[in-house]
Short mmCIF file of C-alpha atoms in Angstrom, two decimals:
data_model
loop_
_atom_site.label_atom_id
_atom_site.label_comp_id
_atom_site.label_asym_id
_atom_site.label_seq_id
_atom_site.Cartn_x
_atom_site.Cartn_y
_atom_site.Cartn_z
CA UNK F 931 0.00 0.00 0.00
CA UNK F 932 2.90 2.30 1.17
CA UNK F 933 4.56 1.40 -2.47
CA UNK F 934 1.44 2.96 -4.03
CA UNK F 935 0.75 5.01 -2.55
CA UNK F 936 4.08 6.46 -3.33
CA UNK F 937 3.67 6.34 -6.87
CA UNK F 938 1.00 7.72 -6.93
CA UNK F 939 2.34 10.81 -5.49
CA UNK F 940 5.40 10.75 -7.91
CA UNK F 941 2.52 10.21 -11.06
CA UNK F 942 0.81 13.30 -9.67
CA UNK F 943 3.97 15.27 -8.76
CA UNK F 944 5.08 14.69 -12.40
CA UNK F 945 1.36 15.58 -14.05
CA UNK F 946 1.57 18.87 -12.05
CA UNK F 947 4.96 19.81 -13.60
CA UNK F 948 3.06 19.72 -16.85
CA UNK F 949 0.19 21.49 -15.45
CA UNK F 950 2.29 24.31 -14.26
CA UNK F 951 4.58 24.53 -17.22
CA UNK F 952 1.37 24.76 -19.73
CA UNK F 953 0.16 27.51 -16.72
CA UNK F 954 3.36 29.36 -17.36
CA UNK F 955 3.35 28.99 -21.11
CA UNK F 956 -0.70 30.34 -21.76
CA UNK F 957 -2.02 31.10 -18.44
CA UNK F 958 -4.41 29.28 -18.91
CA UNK F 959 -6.38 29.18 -15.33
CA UNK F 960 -8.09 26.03 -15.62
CA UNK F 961 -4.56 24.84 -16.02
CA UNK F 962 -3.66 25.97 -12.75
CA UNK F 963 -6.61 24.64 -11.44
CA UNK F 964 -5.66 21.27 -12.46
CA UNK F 965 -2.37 21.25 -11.74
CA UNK F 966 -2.85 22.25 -7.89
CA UNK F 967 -5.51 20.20 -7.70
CA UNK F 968 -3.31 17.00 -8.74
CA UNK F 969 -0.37 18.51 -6.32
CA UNK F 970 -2.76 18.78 -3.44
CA UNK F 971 -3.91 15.08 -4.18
CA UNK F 972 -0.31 14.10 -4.74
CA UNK F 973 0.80 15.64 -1.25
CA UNK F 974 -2.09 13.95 0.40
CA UNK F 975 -1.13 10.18 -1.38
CA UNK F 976 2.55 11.23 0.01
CA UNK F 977 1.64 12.16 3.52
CA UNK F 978 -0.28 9.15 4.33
CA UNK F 979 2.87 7.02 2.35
CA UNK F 980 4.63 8.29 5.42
CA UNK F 981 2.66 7.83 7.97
CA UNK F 982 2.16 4.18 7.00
CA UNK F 983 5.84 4.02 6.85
CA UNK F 984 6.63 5.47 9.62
CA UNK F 985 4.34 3.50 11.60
CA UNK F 986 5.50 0.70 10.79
CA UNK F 987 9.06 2.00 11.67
CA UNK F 988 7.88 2.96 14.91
CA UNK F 989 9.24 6.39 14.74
CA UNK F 990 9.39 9.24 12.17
CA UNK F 991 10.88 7.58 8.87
CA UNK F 992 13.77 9.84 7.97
CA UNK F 993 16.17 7.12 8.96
CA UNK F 994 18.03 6.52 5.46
CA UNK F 995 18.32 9.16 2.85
CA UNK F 996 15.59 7.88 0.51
CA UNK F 997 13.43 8.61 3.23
CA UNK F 998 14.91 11.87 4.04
CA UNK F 999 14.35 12.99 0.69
CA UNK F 1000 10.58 11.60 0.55
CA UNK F 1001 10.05 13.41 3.46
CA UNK F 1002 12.09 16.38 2.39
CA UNK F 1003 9.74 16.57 -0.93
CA UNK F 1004 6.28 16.22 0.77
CA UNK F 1005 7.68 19.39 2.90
CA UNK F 1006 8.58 20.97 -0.41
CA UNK F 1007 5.13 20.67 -1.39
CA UNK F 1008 3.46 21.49 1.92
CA UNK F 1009 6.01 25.33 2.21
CA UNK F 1010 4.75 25.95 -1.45
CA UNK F 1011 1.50 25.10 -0.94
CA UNK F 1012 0.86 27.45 2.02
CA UNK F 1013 2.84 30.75 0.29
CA UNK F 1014 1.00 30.01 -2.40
CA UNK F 1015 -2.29 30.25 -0.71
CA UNK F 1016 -0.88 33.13 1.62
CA UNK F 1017 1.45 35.61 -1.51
CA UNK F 1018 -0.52 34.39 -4.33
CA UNK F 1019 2.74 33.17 -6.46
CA UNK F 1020 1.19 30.43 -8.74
CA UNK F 1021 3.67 30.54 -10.93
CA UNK F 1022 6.50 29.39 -8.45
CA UNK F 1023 4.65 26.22 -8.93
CA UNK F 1024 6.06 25.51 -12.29
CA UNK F 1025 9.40 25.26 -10.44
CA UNK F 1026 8.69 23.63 -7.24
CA UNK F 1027 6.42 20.53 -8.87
CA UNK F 1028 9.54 19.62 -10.62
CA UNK F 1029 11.76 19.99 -7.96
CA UNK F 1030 9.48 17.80 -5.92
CA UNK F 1031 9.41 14.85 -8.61
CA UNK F 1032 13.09 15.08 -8.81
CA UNK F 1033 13.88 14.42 -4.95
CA UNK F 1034 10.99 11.90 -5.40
CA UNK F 1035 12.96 10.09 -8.44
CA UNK F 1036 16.50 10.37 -6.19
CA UNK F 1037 14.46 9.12 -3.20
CA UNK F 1038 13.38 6.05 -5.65
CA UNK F 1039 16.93 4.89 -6.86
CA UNK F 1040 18.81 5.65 -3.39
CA UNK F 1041 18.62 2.16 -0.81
CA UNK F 1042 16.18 2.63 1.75
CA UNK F 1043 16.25 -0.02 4.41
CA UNK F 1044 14.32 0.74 7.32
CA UNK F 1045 15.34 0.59 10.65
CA UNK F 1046 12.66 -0.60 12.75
CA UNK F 1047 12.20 0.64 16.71
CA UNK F 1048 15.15 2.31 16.80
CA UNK F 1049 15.06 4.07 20.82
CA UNK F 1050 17.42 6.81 19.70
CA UNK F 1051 14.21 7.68 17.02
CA UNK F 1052 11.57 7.74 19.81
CA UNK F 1053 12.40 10.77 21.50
CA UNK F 1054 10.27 14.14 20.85
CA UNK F 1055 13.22 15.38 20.59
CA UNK F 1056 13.95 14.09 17.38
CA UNK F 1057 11.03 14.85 16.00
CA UNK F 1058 11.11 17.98 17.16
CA UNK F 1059 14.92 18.58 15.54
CA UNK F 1060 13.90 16.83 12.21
CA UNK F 1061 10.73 18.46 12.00
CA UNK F 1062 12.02 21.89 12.34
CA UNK F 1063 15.22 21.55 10.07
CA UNK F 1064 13.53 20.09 7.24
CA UNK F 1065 10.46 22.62 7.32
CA UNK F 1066 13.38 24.92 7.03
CA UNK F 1067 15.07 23.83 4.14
CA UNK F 1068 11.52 23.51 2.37
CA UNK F 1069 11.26 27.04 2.76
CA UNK F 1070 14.69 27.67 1.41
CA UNK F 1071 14.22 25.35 -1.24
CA UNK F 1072 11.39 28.32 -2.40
CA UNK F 1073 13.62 30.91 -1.47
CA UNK F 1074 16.29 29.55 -4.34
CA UNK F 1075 13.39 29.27 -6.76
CA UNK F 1076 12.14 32.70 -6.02
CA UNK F 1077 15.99 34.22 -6.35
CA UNK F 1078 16.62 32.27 -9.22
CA UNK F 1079 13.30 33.56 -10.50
CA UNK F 1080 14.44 37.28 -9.78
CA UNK F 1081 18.06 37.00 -11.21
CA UNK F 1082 16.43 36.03 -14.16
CA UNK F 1083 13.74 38.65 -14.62
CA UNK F 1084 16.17 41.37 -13.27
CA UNK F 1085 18.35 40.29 -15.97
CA UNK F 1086 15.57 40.84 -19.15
CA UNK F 1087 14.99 44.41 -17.39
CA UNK F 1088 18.07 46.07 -17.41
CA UNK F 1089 18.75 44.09 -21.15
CA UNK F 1090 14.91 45.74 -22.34
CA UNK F 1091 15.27 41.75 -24.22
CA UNK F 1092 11.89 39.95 -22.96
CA UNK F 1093 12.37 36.05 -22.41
CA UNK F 1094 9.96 33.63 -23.07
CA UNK F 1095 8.53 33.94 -19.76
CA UNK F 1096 8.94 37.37 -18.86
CA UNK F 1097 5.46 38.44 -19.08
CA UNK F 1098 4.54 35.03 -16.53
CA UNK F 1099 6.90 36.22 -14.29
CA UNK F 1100 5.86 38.07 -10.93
CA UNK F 1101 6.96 41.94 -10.48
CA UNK F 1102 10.87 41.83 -8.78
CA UNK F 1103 9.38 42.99 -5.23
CA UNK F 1104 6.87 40.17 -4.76
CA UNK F 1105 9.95 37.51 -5.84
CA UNK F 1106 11.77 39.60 -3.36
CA UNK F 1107 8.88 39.50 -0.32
CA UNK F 1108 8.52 35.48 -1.38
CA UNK F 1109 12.84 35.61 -0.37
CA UNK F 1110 12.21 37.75 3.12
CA UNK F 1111 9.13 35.54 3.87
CA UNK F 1112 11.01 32.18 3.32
CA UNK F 1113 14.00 33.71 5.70
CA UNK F 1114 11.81 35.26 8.59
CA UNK F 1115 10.21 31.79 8.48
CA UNK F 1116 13.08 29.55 8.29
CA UNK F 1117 15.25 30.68 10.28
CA UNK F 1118 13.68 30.22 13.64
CA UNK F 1119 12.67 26.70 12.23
CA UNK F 1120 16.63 25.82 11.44
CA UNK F 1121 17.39 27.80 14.83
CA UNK F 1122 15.35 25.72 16.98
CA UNK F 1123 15.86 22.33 15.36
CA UNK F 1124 19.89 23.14 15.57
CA UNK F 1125 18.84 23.62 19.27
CA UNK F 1126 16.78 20.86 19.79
CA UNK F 1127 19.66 18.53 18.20
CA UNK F 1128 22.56 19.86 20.43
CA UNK F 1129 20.38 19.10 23.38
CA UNK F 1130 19.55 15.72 22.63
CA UNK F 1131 23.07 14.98 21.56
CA UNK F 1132 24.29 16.14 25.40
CA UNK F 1133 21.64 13.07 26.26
CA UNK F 1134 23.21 10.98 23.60
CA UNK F 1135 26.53 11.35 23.14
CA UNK F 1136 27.55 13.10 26.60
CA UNK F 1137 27.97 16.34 24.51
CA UNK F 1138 26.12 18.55 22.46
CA UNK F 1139 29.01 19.33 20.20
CA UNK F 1140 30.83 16.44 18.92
CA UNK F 1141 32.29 17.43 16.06
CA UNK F 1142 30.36 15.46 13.70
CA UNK F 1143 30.69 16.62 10.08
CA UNK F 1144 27.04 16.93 9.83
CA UNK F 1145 27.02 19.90 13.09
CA UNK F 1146 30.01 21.46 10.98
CA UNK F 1147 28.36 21.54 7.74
CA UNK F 1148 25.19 22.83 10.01
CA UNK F 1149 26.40 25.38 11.60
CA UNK F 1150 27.86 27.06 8.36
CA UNK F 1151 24.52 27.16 6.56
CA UNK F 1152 23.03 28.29 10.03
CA UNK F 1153 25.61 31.07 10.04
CA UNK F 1154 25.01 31.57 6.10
CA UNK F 1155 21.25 32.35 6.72
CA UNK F 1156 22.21 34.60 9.95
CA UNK F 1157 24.42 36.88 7.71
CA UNK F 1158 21.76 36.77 5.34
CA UNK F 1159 18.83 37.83 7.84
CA UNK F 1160 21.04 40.53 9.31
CA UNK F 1161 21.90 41.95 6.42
CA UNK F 1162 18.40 42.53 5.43
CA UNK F 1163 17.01 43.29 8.76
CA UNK F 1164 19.88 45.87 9.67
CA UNK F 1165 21.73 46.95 6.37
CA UNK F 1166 18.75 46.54 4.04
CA UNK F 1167 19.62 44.47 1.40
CA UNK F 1168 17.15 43.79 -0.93
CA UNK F 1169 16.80 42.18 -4.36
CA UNK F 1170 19.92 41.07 -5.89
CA UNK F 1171 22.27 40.82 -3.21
CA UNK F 1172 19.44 38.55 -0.94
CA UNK F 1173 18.63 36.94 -4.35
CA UNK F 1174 22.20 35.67 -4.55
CA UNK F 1175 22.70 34.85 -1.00
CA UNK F 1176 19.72 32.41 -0.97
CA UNK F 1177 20.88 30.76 -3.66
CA UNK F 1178 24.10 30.68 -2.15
CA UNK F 1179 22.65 29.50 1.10
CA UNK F 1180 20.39 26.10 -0.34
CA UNK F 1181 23.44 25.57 -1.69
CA UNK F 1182 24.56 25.01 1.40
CA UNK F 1183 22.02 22.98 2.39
CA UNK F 1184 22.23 20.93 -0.37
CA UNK F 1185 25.56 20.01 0.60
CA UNK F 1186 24.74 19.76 4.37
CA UNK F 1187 21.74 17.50 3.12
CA UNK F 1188 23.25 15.17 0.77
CA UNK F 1189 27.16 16.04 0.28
CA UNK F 1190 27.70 14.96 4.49
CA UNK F 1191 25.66 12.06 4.42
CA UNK F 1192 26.86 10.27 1.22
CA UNK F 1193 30.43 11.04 1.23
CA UNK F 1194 31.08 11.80 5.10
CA UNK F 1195 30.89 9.39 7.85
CA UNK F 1196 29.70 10.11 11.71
CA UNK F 1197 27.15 10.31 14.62
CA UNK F 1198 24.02 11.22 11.58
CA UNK F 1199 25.28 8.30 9.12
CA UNK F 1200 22.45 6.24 11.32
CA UNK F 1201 20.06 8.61 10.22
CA UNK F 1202 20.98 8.61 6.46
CA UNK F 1203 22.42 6.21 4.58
CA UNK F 1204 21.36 2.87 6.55
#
């Protein structure tokens, strides 16, 4: 059932990249209406994919990276589908559908072997810290759409050439609010589950800072995003500059995410690539 259920999800992850890239090409609003309706329906297949999982796992199923990724696409979704409904930026869908079938696809070829009633899993605490980080990076994930979005519509401006898309595209300041939205969201999110992490490693592992390539590789993005929301906050940067350092920042994570855990070994290698 869990098997279908996540195929399903990948089927309808995949018909809503079409549905948003016809939206994008003709604006056609029964388009859109099509293609979030099969998102929403694709979500709703994952979520319950994971809660079948993880029940049977007996704790939250994030334990190898296939599942990490599942989980990190149905977040994807989930930040999307929320800033969608609260900015009104349909056409970021044409970028995050994809996205989501791609981490869906990786999920599918990666080994996932579960690890069944594992007690360092069980604690709130871990839910809690993986929770929190991954809501984060889902809203990151939308800030590097939305800055890649802006470099690119910046960049037809100033050369008066229009792109294909140009007239699809969203005015620079609401690709810039979608960017300071993302941020003042994530942050705390990545803040706290950094937080909750270091205090159940002291429980753990005796300490909350062990060194662990994963807590390096942490910390920097942590430290990328705190330069980033200071710089807005108190120097004002806007457009390009935060544009670049969002990209610059899911970068990061992306190397955090999946760099660490497939080529780095330590304390989170039970949590990834089991």
């Amino acid at each position: 059932m869990e098997h279908l259920l996540l195929i399903l999800a990948v089927c309808c992850y995949c018909v809503g990249s079409v549905g948003y890239f016809i939206f994008l090409l003709r604006n056609g609003e029964n388009a859109h209406r099509a293609a979030l309706f099969v998102l929403v329906a694709g979500m709703l297949s994952h979520g319950a994919a994971i809660v079948l999982r993880s029940l049977e796992a007996g704790h939250l199923a994030v334990t190898s990276l296939s599942e990490a990724l599942s989980f990190f696409s149905f977040l994807l979704v989930g930040a999307y589908l929320i800033l969608q409904n609260r900015l009104r930026l349909r056409i970021l869908g044409a970028f995050v559908a994809p996205l989501a079938a791609a981490f869906m696809f990786a999920s599918a070829i990666l080994p996932s072997h579960m690890i069944s009633d594992s007690p360092l899993m069980k604690s709130a605490w871990v839910w809690i810290h993986v929770s929190t980080l991954f809501a984060a990076n889902a809203l990151f994930a939308v800030a590097f759409a939305a800055g890649v979005l802006y470099l690119y519509q910046e960049r037809t401006i100033k050369k008066k050439k229009r792109g294909p898309f140009s007239d699809r595209l969203p005015a620079l300041e609401r690709l810039d609010r979608v960017n300071h939205v993302c941020l003042l969201t994530g942050f705390p999110l990545m803040t706290v589950g950094l937080l909750a992490g270091f205090l159940y490693a002291s429980t753990v592992w005796k300490s909350p800072w062990n060194w662990d390539p994963k807590e390096i590789f942490a910390l920097m993005t942590w430290l990328i995003y705190a330069v980033l929301l200071h710089e807005r906050l108190a120097v004002g940067w806007r457009g390009r500059k935060a544009a670049w350092l969002a990209i610059f920042g899911f970068s990061f994570v992306l190397l955090t995410f999946l760099g660490v855990n497939l080529f780095l070994k330590g304390h989170h290698t039970l949590f990834s690539s089991q």
